[in-house]
Every structure is written in C-alpha cells, then in structure tokens.
Short mmCIF file of C-alpha atoms in Angstrom, two decimals:
data_model
loop_
_atom_site.label_atom_id
_atom_site.label_comp_id
_atom_site.label_asym_id
_atom_site.label_seq_id
_atom_site.Cartn_x
_atom_site.Cartn_y
_atom_site.Cartn_z
CA MET J 673 111.16 126.43 41.25
CA SER J 674 111.72 130.15 41.92
CA LEU J 675 115.19 131.50 42.58
CA ARG J 676 115.93 132.94 46.01
CA LYS J 677 119.02 133.69 48.04
CA GLN J 678 121.12 130.69 49.06
CA THR J 679 120.05 128.96 45.88
CA PRO J 680 123.18 126.77 45.54
CA SER J 681 122.71 125.24 49.00
CA ASP J 682 118.99 124.81 48.48
CA PHE J 683 119.52 123.31 45.05
CA LEU J 684 121.96 120.79 46.51
CA LYS J 685 119.37 119.75 49.08
CA GLN J 686 116.67 119.49 46.44
CA ILE J 687 118.45 117.22 44.00
CA ILE J 688 119.45 114.59 46.53
CA GLY J 689 117.65 111.36 45.68
CA ARG J 690 117.20 112.23 42.03
CA PRO J 691 118.80 110.57 39.03
CA VAL J 692 121.67 112.73 37.90
CA VAL J 693 124.43 112.97 35.35
CA VAL J 694 127.82 114.00 36.68
CA LYS J 695 130.37 115.12 34.14
CA LEU J 696 133.96 115.29 35.27
CA ASN J 697 136.66 117.62 33.98
CA SER J 698 138.21 114.62 32.26
CA GLY J 699 135.06 114.19 30.15
CA VAL J 700 133.93 110.97 31.83
CA ASP J 701 130.21 110.75 32.53
CA TYR J 702 128.58 109.11 35.52
CA ARG J 703 124.84 108.47 35.64
CA GLY J 704 123.01 107.34 38.73
CA VAL J 705 120.93 108.37 41.71
CA LEU J 706 122.48 111.08 43.86
CA ALA J 707 122.89 109.70 47.35
CA CYS J 708 124.57 112.69 48.98
CA LEU J 709 127.10 115.43 48.51
CA ASP J 710 129.00 117.95 50.60
CA GLY J 711 130.30 121.50 50.43
CA TYR J 712 133.38 120.42 48.49
CA MET J 713 131.17 118.77 45.86
CA ASN J 714 132.39 115.33 46.84
CA ILE J 715 129.53 113.14 45.62
CA ALA J 716 128.12 109.74 46.44
CA ILE J 717 126.06 108.12 43.68
CA GLU J 718 124.16 104.85 43.61
CA GLN J 719 123.67 102.57 40.59
CA THR J 720 126.44 104.34 38.75
CA GLU J 721 127.19 103.82 35.11
CA GLU J 722 130.33 105.19 33.59
CA TYR J 723 130.33 106.50 30.03
CA VAL J 724 133.39 107.64 28.14
CA ASN J 725 132.83 107.14 24.44
CA GLY J 726 130.66 104.07 24.89
CA GLN J 727 129.54 102.45 28.11
CA LEU J 728 132.57 101.11 29.99
CA LYS J 729 131.95 99.97 33.53
CA ASN J 730 128.93 99.40 35.70
CA LYS J 731 129.32 100.25 39.35
CA TYR J 732 126.65 98.89 41.64
CA GLY J 733 126.15 100.30 45.08
CA ASP J 734 127.89 103.53 45.93
CA ALA J 735 130.50 105.36 43.93
CA PHE J 736 132.29 108.34 45.48
CA LEU J 737 133.55 111.13 43.29
CA ARG J 738 136.11 113.61 44.58
CA GLY J 739 134.85 117.15 44.31
CA ASN J 740 137.81 118.78 42.58
CA ASN J 741 137.15 116.73 39.44
CA MET E 1083 122.94 128.80 70.62
CA MET E 1084 124.92 125.75 69.58
CA THR E 1085 127.60 124.44 71.86
CA TYR E 1086 130.83 123.17 70.42
CA GLY E 1087 129.81 119.71 71.57
CA GLU E 1088 126.60 119.76 69.53
CA GLN E 1089 128.45 121.13 66.57
CA ALA E 1090 131.01 118.43 66.76
CA GLU E 1091 128.52 115.57 66.57
CA GLY E 1092 130.05 112.80 64.57
CA ASP E 1093 133.68 111.77 64.64
CA VAL E 1094 134.48 113.00 61.16
CA ARG E 1095 133.21 116.49 61.86
CA THR E 1096 135.06 116.80 65.19
CA TRP E 1097 138.32 115.72 63.66
CA ARG E 1098 137.96 118.03 60.72
CA MET E 1099 137.29 121.01 62.96
CA GLU E 1100 140.66 120.65 64.59
CA LYS E 1101 142.30 121.35 61.26
CA SER E 1102 142.89 124.70 59.59
CA GLY E 1103 140.80 127.69 60.57
CA LYS E 1104 139.40 128.35 57.12
CA ARG E 1105 138.03 124.84 56.75
CA GLU E 1106 136.72 124.94 60.28
CA ARG E 1107 134.77 128.12 59.55
CA ARG E 1108 133.38 126.72 56.32
CA GLU E 1109 132.24 123.54 58.04
CA ARG E 1110 130.73 125.53 60.88
CA GLU E 1111 128.85 127.77 58.47
CA TRP E 1112 127.46 124.80 56.56
CA TYR E 1113 126.43 123.09 59.79
CA SER E 1114 124.91 126.22 61.27
CA TYR E 1115 122.99 126.74 58.01
CA LEU E 1116 121.39 123.32 58.44
CA HIS E 1117 120.47 124.17 62.03
CA ARG E 1118 118.95 127.47 60.97
CA GLN E 1119 116.80 125.58 58.51
CA GLY E 1120 115.41 123.66 61.45
CA CYS E 1121 117.06 120.36 60.58
CA GLN E 1122 117.05 118.03 63.52
CA GLN E 1123 120.42 116.28 63.74
CA PRO E 1124 120.06 113.31 66.08
CA THR E 1125 123.03 111.05 66.64
CA THR E 1126 123.46 108.68 63.70
CA ASN E 1127 120.49 109.78 61.62
CA THR E 1128 122.32 112.87 60.38
CA VAL E 1129 122.40 113.48 56.68
CA GLU E 1130 125.53 111.57 55.84
CA GLU E 1131 128.08 113.09 53.59
CA PRO E 1132 130.03 111.09 51.04
CA LEU E 1133 132.98 110.79 53.45
CA ASP E 1134 130.76 109.19 56.09
CA LEU E 1135 129.75 106.58 53.54
CA ILE E 1136 133.38 105.90 52.67
CA ARG E 1137 133.86 105.21 56.37
CA LEU E 1138 131.54 102.21 55.91
CA SER E 1139 134.09 100.75 53.48
CA LEU E 1140 136.94 100.80 56.01
CA ASP E 1141 138.77 97.50 56.11
CA GLU E 1142 136.94 96.38 52.98
CA ARG E 1143 138.38 95.89 49.56
CA ILE E 1144 137.75 98.86 47.31
CA TYR E 1145 138.40 100.03 43.80
CA VAL E 1146 140.00 103.45 43.28
CA LYS E 1147 140.16 105.24 39.96
CA MET E 1148 142.92 107.81 39.72
CA ARG E 1149 144.25 110.38 37.32
CA ASN E 1150 146.64 109.35 34.58
CA ASP E 1151 144.64 106.21 33.77
CA ARG E 1152 145.51 104.39 36.94
CA GLU E 1153 143.35 102.04 38.96
CA LEU E 1154 143.94 100.52 42.35
CA ARG E 1155 142.30 97.59 44.07
CA GLY E 1156 143.14 97.08 47.69
CA ARG E 1157 141.95 97.02 51.28
CA LEU E 1158 141.14 100.42 52.73
CA HIS E 1159 142.90 100.86 56.05
CA ALA E 1160 142.59 104.62 56.48
CA TYR E 1161 141.46 107.77 54.74
CA ASP E 1162 140.98 111.46 55.43
CA GLN E 1163 139.02 114.42 54.10
CA HIS E 1164 141.52 114.90 51.26
CA LEU E 1165 140.98 111.29 50.26
CA ASN E 1166 144.58 110.48 51.16
CA MET E 1167 144.36 106.74 51.75
CA ILE E 1168 146.29 103.85 53.15
CA LEU E 1169 145.67 100.72 51.09
CA GLY E 1170 146.92 97.25 51.87
CA ASP E 1171 147.51 94.39 49.41
CA VAL E 1172 146.97 96.61 46.43
CA GLU E 1173 147.15 95.85 42.77
CA GLU E 1174 147.83 98.90 40.61
CA THR E 1175 146.82 98.90 36.94
CA VAL E 1176 148.28 101.51 34.58
CA THR E 1177 146.56 101.67 31.19
CA THR E 1178 148.32 103.08 28.16
CA VAL E 1179 147.32 103.48 24.55
CA GLU E 1180 149.87 102.90 21.90
CA ILE E 1181 149.05 104.07 18.42
CA ASP E 1182 150.64 102.36 15.46
CA GLU E 1183 152.03 105.10 13.23
CA GLU E 1184 151.23 103.29 9.99
CA THR E 1185 147.92 101.61 10.61
CA TYR E 1186 146.75 104.10 13.25
CA GLU E 1187 145.31 101.29 15.27
CA GLU E 1188 145.05 101.76 19.01
CA LEU E 1189 146.67 99.16 21.18
CA TYR E 1190 145.57 99.24 24.83
CA LYS E 1191 148.19 98.01 27.23
CA SER E 1192 147.87 97.65 30.94
CA THR E 1193 150.70 97.20 33.39
CA LYS E 1194 150.03 95.74 36.79
CA ARG E 1195 152.07 95.64 39.93
CA ASN E 1196 151.39 94.50 43.48
CA ILE E 1197 152.22 96.57 46.54
CA PRO E 1198 151.79 95.30 50.11
CA MET E 1199 151.14 98.70 51.71
CA LEU E 1200 150.56 101.97 49.93
CA PHE E 1201 149.93 105.60 50.79
CA VAL E 1202 147.83 107.36 48.18
CA ARG E 1203 147.82 111.16 47.99
CA GLY E 1204 144.27 112.38 47.75
CA ASP E 1205 144.62 114.87 44.94
CA GLY E 1206 145.14 112.07 42.43
CA VAL E 1207 141.95 110.27 43.38
CA VAL E 1208 138.98 110.52 41.04
CA LEU E 1209 136.56 107.84 42.20
CA VAL E 1210 136.21 105.33 45.03
CA ALA E 1211 133.87 102.33 44.84
CA PRO E 1212 133.46 98.76 46.03
CA PRO E 1213 135.35 96.32 43.76
CA LEU E 1214 133.73 95.89 40.37
CA ARG E 1215 131.62 92.89 39.63
CA VAL E 1216 131.73 92.69 35.87
CA GLY E 1217 128.14 93.12 34.66
#
C-alpha cells in the first residue's frame, strides 16, 4: 500500500468491508465489520461488540456511530 | 459535466444540499470526487452512507446511546444529518455510579422514565442501533 495524494479518501474506500476497531473519545471500543462511512466519519458497523473494561453489550446487525465521537 | 439533478440523486443528498453553503460545497466535492474516480452511481445501488442506513430504521424501534450515560429506546419517527431525532414512546435510562466512601464499592443505579414524544438534539448522540437482544 503506497501513499499517494488523496490518501484519506482512498483509505476510507479501502477499509470498507474489513473488520475494524473503532475507539471513541470516551474510551469505549467497538469491534465489527465496517459497513460504510461518510465524510463526517459517521460510521455504520455490522456485528458490533462493545468493550469498555470488559465486554458489555453485543449489537447484532448495524450500529451507527456519530462522527464527532 | 454533472447537472444538479444528477448530483442530487437520492433524497438525503438533495435535502442536505439545500442547507448551508459550506456543507453543500463539501458534499459536492465528495460526490464529484467519486464521479472523477469513475464510480457509476445508478439509482438505488449507490454506496450508501450511514445516514441512508438509518433511514431503513424509520418507524422502527431503536436503541440510542447518548453522552452522560444515557440510553433511549423508542420508535424513530424522524432524523436529520445532525442526528437530531424525534422518538415516540421512549424509555430513557440514566445510569449512575455511587461509590461508598468507606468500602469503596461501586453501586450502579439506573433511573428510568417514559416519555410519549421526544426531540433529541443530535450532538448528544453517540450510537444508534436496533434494540438489543441480550446475547
């Protein structure tokens, strides 16, 4: 993966469909498959699991995370 | 050369473009970037953004996690790009932790209340999901 111009936009297109970890400002962790995202970094994840200190909740289907977090 | 009509494919995008100029330009740049990359954008097969997928949950019950340890469960009647929402028949849960000064044990308390119709300001929203099925 070589770096070119427009790397952020290209990167965002590349990682769609991959398993990801999303860490929020609050420290909460969400792991799942990245379904889609937009320019504001709003994110839709499938098969989400939420981790704070230990595993708390399982979210099946889509979870939407607001970009400012 | 894209026409405004082509650009405005999709209700969400049209509506958003009528809003402030800055956002309109940013959306237009993002969309024109996709076109420059040769992406074909036929009617409903467009790459959906998270907000389009929230649209699928309209009139369904949803779970909303908010700042300050609050959770809402209710029926989604409306939303916008800020994630301002109108929820009907909602149950709000506020979770607090009390710490005993002597034993230092943590006591988790949750307070619930029911609200028939609620407007939620989007900046407090953290996460939106279908209602949890405990697993």
